[in-house]
Amino acid sequence: MEEPLVERFRELWDQLAPIGRDAASGGYLRYAWSPAELRLRDWFAEQAARRGMPVDADGNGNLFAWWGELDTVRAGDGTGAVLTGSHFDSVPHGGAYDGPLGIVSGFLAVDELRQRGVTPARPIGVAAFAEEEGARFGVPCLGSRLFTGAIDPDRAAALTDADGVTFAESLGGPPTGARPDLLDRLGAYVELHVEQGRGLVDLGAPVGVASGIWPHGRWRLEFTGEANHAGTTRMADRRDPMLTLAFTVLATNKEARLRGAHATVGRVLVEPNATNAVPGRARAWLDARAADAATLAALVEAVRAKATDRARRDGTTVTVVEESATPLVGFDEDLGGRLAGLLDSPVLPTAAGHDAGVLAGHLPTAMLFVRNPSGVSHSPAETASDADCAVGVLALADALADLATR
Ligand code: GLV
Ligand code: MN
Ligand code: MN
């Protein structure tokens, strides 16, 4: 007799749990093409092979495991494949669930459909998208952006990590870029993800359906001043970019609050980064998100204006460079509404980015969220119960069955 789903979930989850886990923080270091992420990719290949699902690589770092023949289907004539999946890569010291839960659930949903004796009328695929967090090369959803043609492959190829390694070097060659030949064969995408807030906890629901994603982006803030001696430089003579940075961080928080938006400076690099030197240069990364594009643009403009004004007073300079932008995403309302009805689940928005948000511009796309009791994400405190994860797998299987048997 088949083991209960919750036990099969735990078995797969235990296989992934040690991979890339930092013992000190309890969080995960699973940067794209790091040894940990490569092990996860091997695990993906093994799981696909166990299920007799051939794996395609798209030349952009994304992997697709297929149940059924892709060659004969086309979205245009209503026979497009149904894809699910997510990503393996993590933010620095991230949680276990953000990403891998969607891939594990994809394989378990395939098992569930096979147990139910479902014969899909179209192929079902499980995807592992590359560099979703942008933690290594700076641009989030890099794999899905390349796959859909949302980023120039030459620009992606030249992106560098903290050690100066290019994306192309880590991939083993320049990325292929847009794959209309594959994209045109996809009829729908459903990504399951751990919820990254307390929406489902408050609603008392194990699973929810996403309505959309707030527009968001990343900006690099470059502050330049003059490096000098911390002991001998008179306070009045300093051109300290750290002051401009500190003021800008506080202004960012205030401007976001004023607009009901979210803005974060979570990463800074200071040079020379010495206790006894006034810094000469500082860089900070702004992550900003808002309910609509106009609010987001106004927020970033206000931050730029405040930083520039402060720089004038500090004798420093500041430049603001957009590194990535993701427009407002509204997931397919028909599909989302149908799945919410089918699964008897609430519908809720999110301000987190996902590959589903990129794919949504090209094909009917939906997201399922699994309750996260801590409400915390991008941190080791991110969590989900095995029981809720099993409910998530069943919901995903229902969604795939609905889509693949139409
Ligand atoms: C991805 O998780 C993001 O929202 O940054
Ligand atoms: Mn994430
Ligand atoms: Mn994610």
CSV table of C-alpha atoms and ligand atoms in Angstrom, one decimal:
chain,number,residue,atom,x,y,z
A,1,MET,CA,0.0,0.0,0.0
A,2,GLU,CA,1.1,3.5,-0.8
A,3,GLU,CA,2.5,5.5,2.1
A,4,PRO,CA,0.4,8.5,3.2
A,5,LEU,CA,1.2,11.7,1.2
A,6,VAL,CA,2.3,13.5,4.3
A,7,GLU,CA,5.0,10.9,4.8
A,8,ARG,CA,6.1,10.9,1.1
A,9,PHE,CA,6.4,14.7,1.4
A,10,ARG,CA,8.6,14.4,4.5
A,11,GLU,CA,10.8,11.8,2.7
A,12,LEU,CA,11.5,14.1,-0.2
A,13,TRP,CA,11.8,17.1,2.1
A,14,ASP,CA,14.4,15.3,4.2
A,15,GLN,CA,16.5,14.6,1.1
A,16,LEU,CA,16.7,18.3,0.4
A,17,ALA,CA,17.0,19.6,4.0
A,18,PRO,CA,20.8,19.3,4.5
A,19,ILE,CA,21.7,20.6,1.1
A,20,GLY,CA,23.1,24.1,1.4
A,21,ARG,CA,22.1,24.5,5.0
A,22,ASP,CA,24.3,26.8,7.1
A,23,ALA,CA,24.7,25.2,10.5
A,24,ALA,CA,25.2,28.5,12.3
A,25,SER,CA,22.2,30.4,11.0
A,26,GLY,CA,20.0,27.5,10.1
A,27,GLY,CA,19.3,29.2,6.8
A,28,TYR,CA,20.2,28.2,3.3
A,29,LEU,CA,23.0,29.3,0.9
A,30,ARG,CA,21.8,28.0,-2.4
A,31,TYR,CA,23.0,30.5,-4.9
A,32,ALA,CA,22.6,29.6,-8.6
A,33,TRP,CA,25.2,27.1,-9.7
A,34,SER,CA,26.8,26.9,-6.2
A,35,PRO,CA,27.7,23.3,-5.2
A,36,ALA,CA,24.4,23.2,-3.2
A,37,GLU,CA,22.3,24.3,-6.1
A,38,LEU,CA,24.1,21.9,-8.4
A,39,ARG,CA,23.2,19.1,-6.0
A,40,LEU,CA,19.6,20.2,-6.1
A,41,ARG,CA,19.7,20.1,-9.9
A,42,ASP,CA,21.1,16.5,-9.7
A,43,TRP,CA,18.2,15.7,-7.3
A,44,PHE,CA,15.8,17.1,-9.9
A,45,ALA,CA,17.2,14.9,-12.6
A,46,GLU,CA,17.0,11.8,-10.3
A,47,GLN,CA,13.4,12.5,-9.4
A,48,ALA,CA,12.5,13.1,-13.0
A,49,ALA,CA,14.2,9.8,-14.0
A,50,ARG,CA,12.4,7.9,-11.3
A,51,ARG,CA,9.2,9.0,-12.8
A,52,GLY,CA,10.2,8.4,-16.4
A,53,MET,CA,10.1,12.2,-17.1
A,54,PRO,CA,12.7,13.3,-19.6
A,55,VAL,CA,14.5,16.5,-18.7
A,56,ASP,CA,15.0,19.4,-21.1
A,57,ALA,CA,17.4,22.2,-20.5
A,58,ASP,CA,16.6,25.5,-22.3
A,59,GLY,CA,20.1,27.0,-22.6
A,60,ASN,CA,19.2,29.6,-20.0
A,61,GLY,CA,19.8,27.5,-16.9
A,62,ASN,CA,16.1,26.4,-16.6
A,63,LEU,CA,15.2,22.7,-16.3
A,64,PHE,CA,11.9,21.1,-17.4
A,65,ALA,CA,10.9,17.5,-16.6
A,66,TRP,CA,8.1,16.2,-18.9
A,67,TRP,CA,5.3,13.7,-18.5
A,68,GLY,CA,4.0,13.4,-22.0
A,69,GLU,CA,5.2,14.4,-25.4
A,70,LEU,CA,5.9,18.1,-26.0
A,71,ASP,CA,6.6,17.9,-29.7
A,72,THR,CA,3.1,17.7,-30.9
A,73,VAL,CA,1.4,20.3,-28.7
A,74,ARG,CA,0.8,24.0,-29.3
A,75,ALA,CA,-0.8,26.6,-27.0
A,76,GLY,CA,-2.4,28.2,-30.1
A,77,ASP,CA,-4.6,25.2,-30.9
A,78,GLY,CA,-5.6,24.6,-27.3
A,79,THR,CA,-3.3,21.6,-26.7
A,80,GLY,CA,-0.6,23.5,-24.8
A,81,ALA,CA,1.3,21.7,-22.0
A,82,VAL,CA,0.6,22.5,-18.3
A,83,LEU,CA,3.7,23.5,-16.4
A,84,THR,CA,4.3,23.7,-12.7
A,85,GLY,CA,7.5,24.2,-10.7
A,86,SER,CA,9.5,27.0,-9.0
A,87,HIS,CA,13.2,27.5,-8.2
A,88,PHE,CA,15.9,26.0,-6.0
A,89,ASP,CA,18.1,29.1,-5.4
A,90,SER,CA,17.8,31.0,-2.2
A,91,VAL,CA,18.6,34.4,-0.8
A,92,PRO,CA,21.6,34.5,1.6
A,93,HIS,CA,20.5,32.5,4.7
A,94,GLY,CA,17.0,32.1,3.3
A,95,GLY,CA,14.3,29.6,4.3
A,96,ALA,CA,13.9,26.1,3.1
A,97,TYR,CA,10.5,26.5,1.4
A,98,ASP,CA,10.8,29.5,-0.8
A,99,GLY,CA,11.3,27.8,-4.2
A,100,PRO,CA,11.9,24.1,-3.4
A,101,LEU,CA,8.4,23.6,-2.1
A,102,GLY,CA,7.0,24.3,-5.6
A,103,ILE,CA,9.3,21.7,-7.2
A,104,VAL,CA,8.8,19.0,-4.6
A,105,SER,CA,5.1,19.6,-4.8
A,106,GLY,CA,5.2,19.4,-8.6
A,107,PHE,CA,6.7,15.9,-8.5
A,108,LEU,CA,4.4,14.7,-5.8
A,109,ALA,CA,1.4,16.1,-7.7
A,110,VAL,CA,2.5,14.0,-10.7
A,111,ASP,CA,2.5,11.0,-8.4
A,112,GLU,CA,-0.9,11.9,-7.1
A,113,LEU,CA,-2.4,12.2,-10.6
A,114,ARG,CA,-0.9,8.9,-11.6
A,115,GLN,CA,-2.3,7.2,-8.5
A,116,ARG,CA,-5.7,8.7,-9.3
A,117,GLY,CA,-5.4,7.2,-12.7
A,118,VAL,CA,-5.7,10.6,-14.4
A,119,THR,CA,-4.7,10.4,-18.1
A,120,PRO,CA,-3.7,14.0,-19.0
A,121,ALA,CA,-4.9,15.1,-22.4
A,122,ARG,CA,-1.7,17.3,-22.7
A,123,PRO,CA,1.8,17.1,-21.3
A,124,ILE,CA,2.5,18.1,-17.7
A,125,GLY,CA,5.9,19.5,-16.8
A,126,VAL,CA,7.8,20.3,-13.7
A,127,ALA,CA,10.2,23.3,-14.0
A,128,ALA,CA,13.2,24.4,-12.0
A,129,PHE,CA,13.9,28.1,-12.9
A,130,ALA,CA,17.3,29.5,-12.5
A,131,GLU,CA,18.4,32.5,-10.3
A,132,GLU,CA,14.9,33.5,-9.2
A,133,GLU,CA,16.1,35.4,-6.2
A,134,GLY,CA,18.8,37.3,-8.1
A,135,ALA,CA,21.0,36.7,-5.1
A,136,ARG,CA,24.0,35.8,-7.2
A,137,PHE,CA,23.8,38.0,-10.3
A,138,GLY,CA,21.5,40.8,-9.1
A,139,VAL,CA,18.5,40.4,-11.5
A,140,PRO,CA,15.6,38.4,-10.0
A,141,CYS,CA,13.8,35.8,-12.1
A,142,LEU,CA,16.8,35.8,-14.5
A,143,GLY,CA,16.0,32.3,-15.9
A,144,SER,CA,12.4,33.0,-16.6
A,145,ARG,CA,13.2,36.5,-18.0
A,146,LEU,CA,15.7,34.9,-20.4
A,147,PHE,CA,13.2,32.1,-21.3
A,148,THR,CA,10.5,34.6,-22.2
A,149,GLY,CA,12.8,37.2,-23.8
A,150,ALA,CA,12.2,39.8,-21.1
A,151,ILE,CA,16.0,40.4,-20.8
A,152,ASP,CA,18.6,40.8,-23.5
A,153,PRO,CA,20.8,37.7,-23.4
A,154,ASP,CA,23.9,39.7,-23.9
A,155,ARG,CA,23.1,41.8,-20.8
A,156,ALA,CA,22.4,38.7,-18.8
A,157,ALA,CA,25.6,37.0,-20.0
A,158,ALA,CA,27.7,39.9,-18.7
A,159,LEU,CA,26.1,40.1,-15.2
A,160,THR,CA,28.7,39.4,-12.6
A,161,ASP,CA,28.6,37.9,-9.1
A,162,ALA,CA,30.5,39.2,-6.1
A,163,ASP,CA,33.7,37.5,-7.3
A,164,GLY,CA,33.5,38.8,-10.8
A,165,VAL,CA,32.3,35.5,-12.4
A,166,THR,CA,29.9,36.2,-15.2
A,167,PHE,CA,26.5,34.6,-15.7
A,168,ALA,CA,27.7,33.2,-19.0
A,169,GLU,CA,30.7,31.6,-17.2
A,170,SER,CA,28.6,30.0,-14.6
A,171,LEU,CA,26.2,28.7,-17.2
A,172,GLY,CA,29.0,27.3,-19.3
A,173,GLY,CA,28.3,29.5,-22.3
A,174,PRO,CA,26.2,32.5,-23.4
A,175,PRO,CA,22.5,32.1,-22.6
A,176,THR,CA,20.2,31.2,-25.5
A,177,GLY,CA,17.6,33.8,-24.6
A,178,ALA,CA,14.0,33.7,-25.7
A,179,ARG,CA,12.6,30.2,-26.4
A,180,PRO,CA,9.4,30.8,-28.4
A,181,ASP,CA,9.6,27.2,-29.6
A,182,LEU,CA,9.1,26.0,-26.0
A,183,LEU,CA,7.0,28.9,-24.8
A,184,ASP,CA,4.5,28.4,-27.6
A,185,ARG,CA,4.0,24.8,-26.4
A,186,LEU,CA,2.9,25.9,-22.9
A,187,GLY,CA,-0.9,26.3,-22.3
A,188,ALA,CA,-0.7,27.2,-18.6
A,189,TYR,CA,1.6,27.6,-15.6
A,190,VAL,CA,0.7,27.0,-12.0
A,191,GLU,CA,3.4,27.8,-9.4
A,192,LEU,CA,2.9,26.6,-5.8
A,193,HIS,CA,4.8,28.6,-3.2
A,194,VAL,CA,5.1,29.0,0.5
A,195,GLU,CA,3.2,32.1,1.6
A,196,GLN,CA,5.5,35.0,2.5
A,197,GLY,CA,3.2,36.7,4.9
A,198,ARG,CA,0.4,35.9,7.4
A,199,GLY,CA,-2.6,36.2,5.0
A,200,LEU,CA,-3.5,32.5,5.2
A,201,VAL,CA,-2.8,32.3,8.9
A,202,ASP,CA,-5.3,35.2,9.5
A,203,LEU,CA,-7.8,33.6,7.1
A,204,GLY,CA,-7.4,30.2,8.8
A,205,ALA,CA,-6.8,28.5,5.4
A,206,PRO,CA,-4.1,26.1,4.5
A,207,VAL,CA,-4.0,27.1,0.8
A,208,GLY,CA,-4.8,30.2,-1.2
A,209,VAL,CA,-4.8,31.4,-4.8
A,210,ALA,CA,-2.9,34.5,-5.8
A,211,SER,CA,-4.6,37.4,-7.4
A,212,GLY,CA,-1.5,39.3,-8.5
A,213,ILE,CA,1.9,40.7,-7.7
A,214,TRP,CA,2.7,44.3,-6.8
A,215,PRO,CA,5.0,46.1,-9.2
A,216,HIS,CA,8.5,46.2,-7.8
A,217,GLY,CA,12.2,46.7,-8.6
A,218,ARG,CA,15.8,47.1,-7.5
A,219,TRP,CA,17.9,50.2,-7.6
A,220,ARG,CA,21.6,50.5,-6.9
A,221,LEU,CA,22.5,53.7,-5.0
A,222,GLU,CA,26.1,54.8,-5.4
A,223,PHE,CA,27.4,57.3,-2.9
A,224,THR,CA,30.8,58.8,-3.4
A,225,GLY,CA,32.8,61.0,-1.1
A,226,GLU,CA,36.4,61.2,0.1
A,227,ALA,CA,38.2,58.5,2.0
A,228,ASN,CA,40.2,60.0,4.9
A,229,HIS,CA,41.7,59.4,8.3
A,230,ALA,CA,39.0,58.9,11.0
A,231,GLY,CA,41.2,60.5,13.7
A,232,THR,CA,42.7,63.5,12.0
A,233,THR,CA,40.0,64.7,9.6
A,234,ARG,CA,38.0,67.5,11.2
A,235,MET,CA,34.3,66.9,11.2
A,236,ALA,CA,33.7,70.0,9.1
A,237,ASP,CA,36.1,68.9,6.4
A,238,ARG,CA,34.6,65.4,5.8
A,239,ARG,CA,32.8,64.3,2.7
A,240,ASP,CA,31.4,61.1,4.2
A,241,PRO,CA,29.1,59.1,1.9
A,242,MET,CA,28.0,57.0,4.9
A,243,LEU,CA,26.1,59.9,6.2
A,244,THR,CA,24.3,60.3,2.9
A,245,LEU,CA,23.6,56.6,2.8
A,246,ALA,CA,22.3,56.6,6.4
A,247,PHE,CA,20.0,59.6,5.7
A,248,THR,CA,18.7,57.9,2.5
A,249,VAL,CA,17.9,54.7,4.4
A,250,LEU,CA,15.7,56.6,6.9
A,251,ALA,CA,14.1,58.7,4.2
A,252,THR,CA,13.3,55.5,2.2
A,253,ASN,CA,11.5,54.1,5.2
A,254,LYS,CA,9.5,57.3,5.7
A,255,GLU,CA,8.6,57.7,2.0
A,256,ALA,CA,7.4,54.1,1.8
A,257,ARG,CA,5.2,54.4,4.9
A,258,LEU,CA,3.7,57.7,3.6
A,259,ARG,CA,2.6,55.8,0.5
A,260,GLY,CA,1.5,52.5,2.0
A,261,ALA,CA,4.4,51.0,0.0
A,262,HIS,CA,7.3,48.7,0.9
A,263,ALA,CA,10.9,49.8,0.6
A,264,THR,CA,14.0,48.2,2.0
A,265,VAL,CA,17.7,48.8,2.0
A,266,GLY,CA,19.0,45.3,2.9
A,267,ARG,CA,22.4,45.3,1.4
A,268,VAL,CA,25.3,47.8,1.6
A,269,LEU,CA,28.9,47.7,0.6
A,270,VAL,CA,31.3,50.3,2.1
A,271,GLU,CA,34.8,51.1,1.0
A,272,PRO,CA,37.4,50.8,2.4
A,273,ASN,CA,35.2,49.3,5.2
A,274,ALA,CA,37.8,50.2,7.9
A,275,THR,CA,37.0,51.2,11.4
A,276,ASN,CA,39.5,54.1,11.4
A,277,ALA,CA,38.8,55.5,7.9
A,278,VAL,CA,36.1,57.8,6.7
A,279,PRO,CA,34.6,55.8,3.8
A,280,GLY,CA,35.2,57.0,0.3
A,281,ARG,CA,32.4,55.1,-1.3
A,282,ALA,CA,29.3,53.3,-0.3
A,283,ARG,CA,26.8,51.3,-2.4
A,284,ALA,CA,23.3,50.3,-1.2
A,285,TRP,CA,20.6,48.4,-2.9
A,286,LEU,CA,17.0,49.7,-2.7
A,287,ASP,CA,14.2,47.1,-3.1
A,288,ALA,CA,10.9,49.0,-3.5
A,289,ARG,CA,7.4,47.7,-4.1
A,290,ALA,CA,3.9,49.3,-4.2
A,291,ALA,CA,0.4,48.5,-5.1
A,292,ASP,CA,0.6,50.4,-8.4
A,293,ALA,CA,3.2,51.7,-10.8
A,294,ALA,CA,2.6,55.4,-10.2
A,295,THR,CA,3.1,55.0,-6.4
A,296,LEU,CA,6.2,53.0,-7.0
A,297,ALA,CA,7.7,55.6,-9.4
A,298,ALA,CA,6.8,58.4,-7.0
A,299,LEU,CA,8.4,56.6,-4.1
A,300,VAL,CA,11.7,56.0,-6.0
A,301,GLU,CA,11.7,59.6,-7.2
A,302,ALA,CA,11.2,60.9,-3.6
A,303,VAL,CA,14.1,58.7,-2.4
A,304,ARG,CA,16.3,60.0,-5.3
A,305,ALA,CA,15.4,63.7,-4.5
A,306,LYS,CA,16.0,63.3,-0.8
A,307,ALA,CA,19.3,61.5,-1.3
A,308,THR,CA,20.5,64.1,-3.8
A,309,ASP,CA,19.6,67.0,-1.5
A,310,ARG,CA,21.4,65.3,1.4
A,311,ALA,CA,24.4,64.6,-0.8
A,312,ARG,CA,24.7,68.3,-1.6
A,313,ARG,CA,24.8,69.0,2.1
A,314,ASP,CA,27.4,66.2,2.8
A,315,GLY,CA,29.7,67.2,-0.1
A,316,THR,CA,29.1,63.8,-1.6
A,317,THR,CA,27.5,62.6,-4.8
A,318,VAL,CA,24.7,60.0,-5.4
A,319,THR,CA,23.6,58.2,-8.5
A,320,VAL,CA,20.5,55.9,-8.7
A,321,VAL,CA,20.7,53.1,-11.2
A,322,GLU,CA,17.7,50.8,-11.9
A,323,GLU,CA,18.9,47.2,-11.9
A,324,SER,CA,15.6,45.4,-12.5
A,325,ALA,CA,11.9,46.3,-12.8
A,326,THR,CA,8.8,44.1,-12.7
A,327,PRO,CA,5.5,45.6,-13.7
A,328,LEU,CA,2.2,44.9,-11.9
A,329,VAL,CA,1.1,41.4,-12.5
A,330,GLY,CA,-2.5,40.4,-12.5
A,331,PHE,CA,-2.9,36.6,-12.7
A,332,ASP,CA,-5.4,35.3,-15.1
A,333,GLU,CA,-8.7,36.0,-13.4
A,334,ASP,CA,-10.7,33.2,-15.1
A,335,LEU,CA,-8.1,30.7,-14.1
A,336,GLY,CA,-7.6,32.1,-10.6
A,337,GLY,CA,-11.3,32.3,-10.0
A,338,ARG,CA,-11.8,28.7,-11.3
A,339,LEU,CA,-9.0,27.3,-9.1
A,340,ALA,CA,-10.3,29.2,-6.0
A,341,GLY,CA,-13.7,27.7,-6.6
A,342,LEU,CA,-12.3,24.2,-7.2
A,343,LEU,CA,-10.1,24.3,-4.2
A,344,ASP,CA,-12.5,26.3,-2.0
A,345,SER,CA,-9.6,28.6,-1.2
A,346,PRO,CA,-9.3,32.4,-0.6
A,347,VAL,CA,-7.7,34.7,-3.1
A,348,LEU,CA,-5.0,37.0,-2.0
A,349,PRO,CA,-2.4,39.4,-3.4
A,350,THR,CA,1.4,39.4,-2.8
A,351,ALA,CA,4.2,41.8,-3.0
A,352,ALA,CA,6.8,39.1,-3.6
A,353,GLY,CA,8.2,38.4,-7.0
A,354,HIS,CA,8.0,35.0,-8.7
A,355,ASP,CA,8.7,33.4,-12.1
A,356,ALA,CA,5.0,33.0,-12.4
A,357,GLY,CA,4.9,36.8,-12.6
A,358,VAL,CA,7.2,36.7,-15.6
A,359,LEU,CA,5.3,33.9,-17.3
A,360,ALA,CA,2.0,35.6,-16.7
A,361,GLY,CA,2.7,38.0,-19.5
A,362,HIS,CA,2.8,35.1,-22.0
A,363,LEU,CA,0.3,32.4,-20.9
A,364,PRO,CA,-2.6,31.8,-18.4
A,365,THR,CA,-0.8,31.6,-15.1
A,366,ALA,CA,-1.9,31.0,-11.5
A,367,MET,CA,-0.2,30.7,-8.1
A,368,LEU,CA,-1.1,28.6,-5.1
A,369,PHE,CA,0.2,29.7,-1.7
A,370,VAL,CA,0.7,27.3,1.3
A,371,ARG,CA,0.2,28.7,4.8
A,372,ASN,CA,3.3,29.8,6.6
A,373,PRO,CA,2.6,29.9,10.4
A,374,SER,CA,5.5,32.3,11.1
A,375,GLY,CA,4.5,34.6,8.3
A,376,VAL,CA,8.3,35.1,7.8
A,377,SER,CA,10.2,34.5,4.6
A,378,HIS,CA,13.7,35.1,3.2
A,379,SER,CA,14.8,34.0,6.7
A,380,PRO,CA,15.4,30.6,8.5
A,381,ALA,CA,12.1,31.3,10.3
A,382,GLU,CA,10.1,30.6,7.1
A,383,THR,CA,8.1,27.4,7.7
A,384,ALA,CA,5.1,25.3,6.7
A,385,SER,CA,3.6,22.2,8.4
A,386,ASP,CA,3.9,18.9,6.6
A,387,ALA,CA,0.1,18.6,6.8
A,388,ASP,CA,-0.4,21.9,5.0
A,389,CYS,CA,2.3,21.0,2.4
A,390,ALA,CA,0.3,17.8,1.7
A,391,VAL,CA,-2.9,19.8,1.3
A,392,GLY,CA,-0.9,22.0,-1.1
A,393,VAL,CA,0.2,19.0,-3.2
A,394,LEU,CA,-3.4,17.8,-3.4
A,395,ALA,CA,-4.5,21.3,-4.4
A,396,LEU,CA,-1.8,21.5,-7.1
A,397,ALA,CA,-2.8,18.0,-8.3
A,398,ASP,CA,-6.4,19.2,-8.6
A,399,ALA,CA,-5.3,22.3,-10.5
A,400,LEU,CA,-3.1,20.3,-12.9
A,401,ALA,CA,-5.9,17.7,-13.4
A,402,ASP,CA,-8.4,20.5,-14.2
A,403,LEU,CA,-6.0,22.1,-16.7
A,404,ALA,CA,-4.6,19.0,-18.3
A,405,THR,CA,-7.9,17.1,-18.8
A,406,ARG,CA,-9.8,20.0,-20.5
B,1,GLV,C1,11.5,37.1,-4.5
B,1,GLV,O1,11.3,36.4,-3.6
B,1,GLV,C2,11.3,38.5,-4.2
B,1,GLV,O2,10.2,38.9,-4.1
B,1,GLV,O3,12.3,39.3,-4.1
B,2,MN,MN,12.1,34.6,-2.5
B,3,MN,MN,10.3,32.1,-4.5
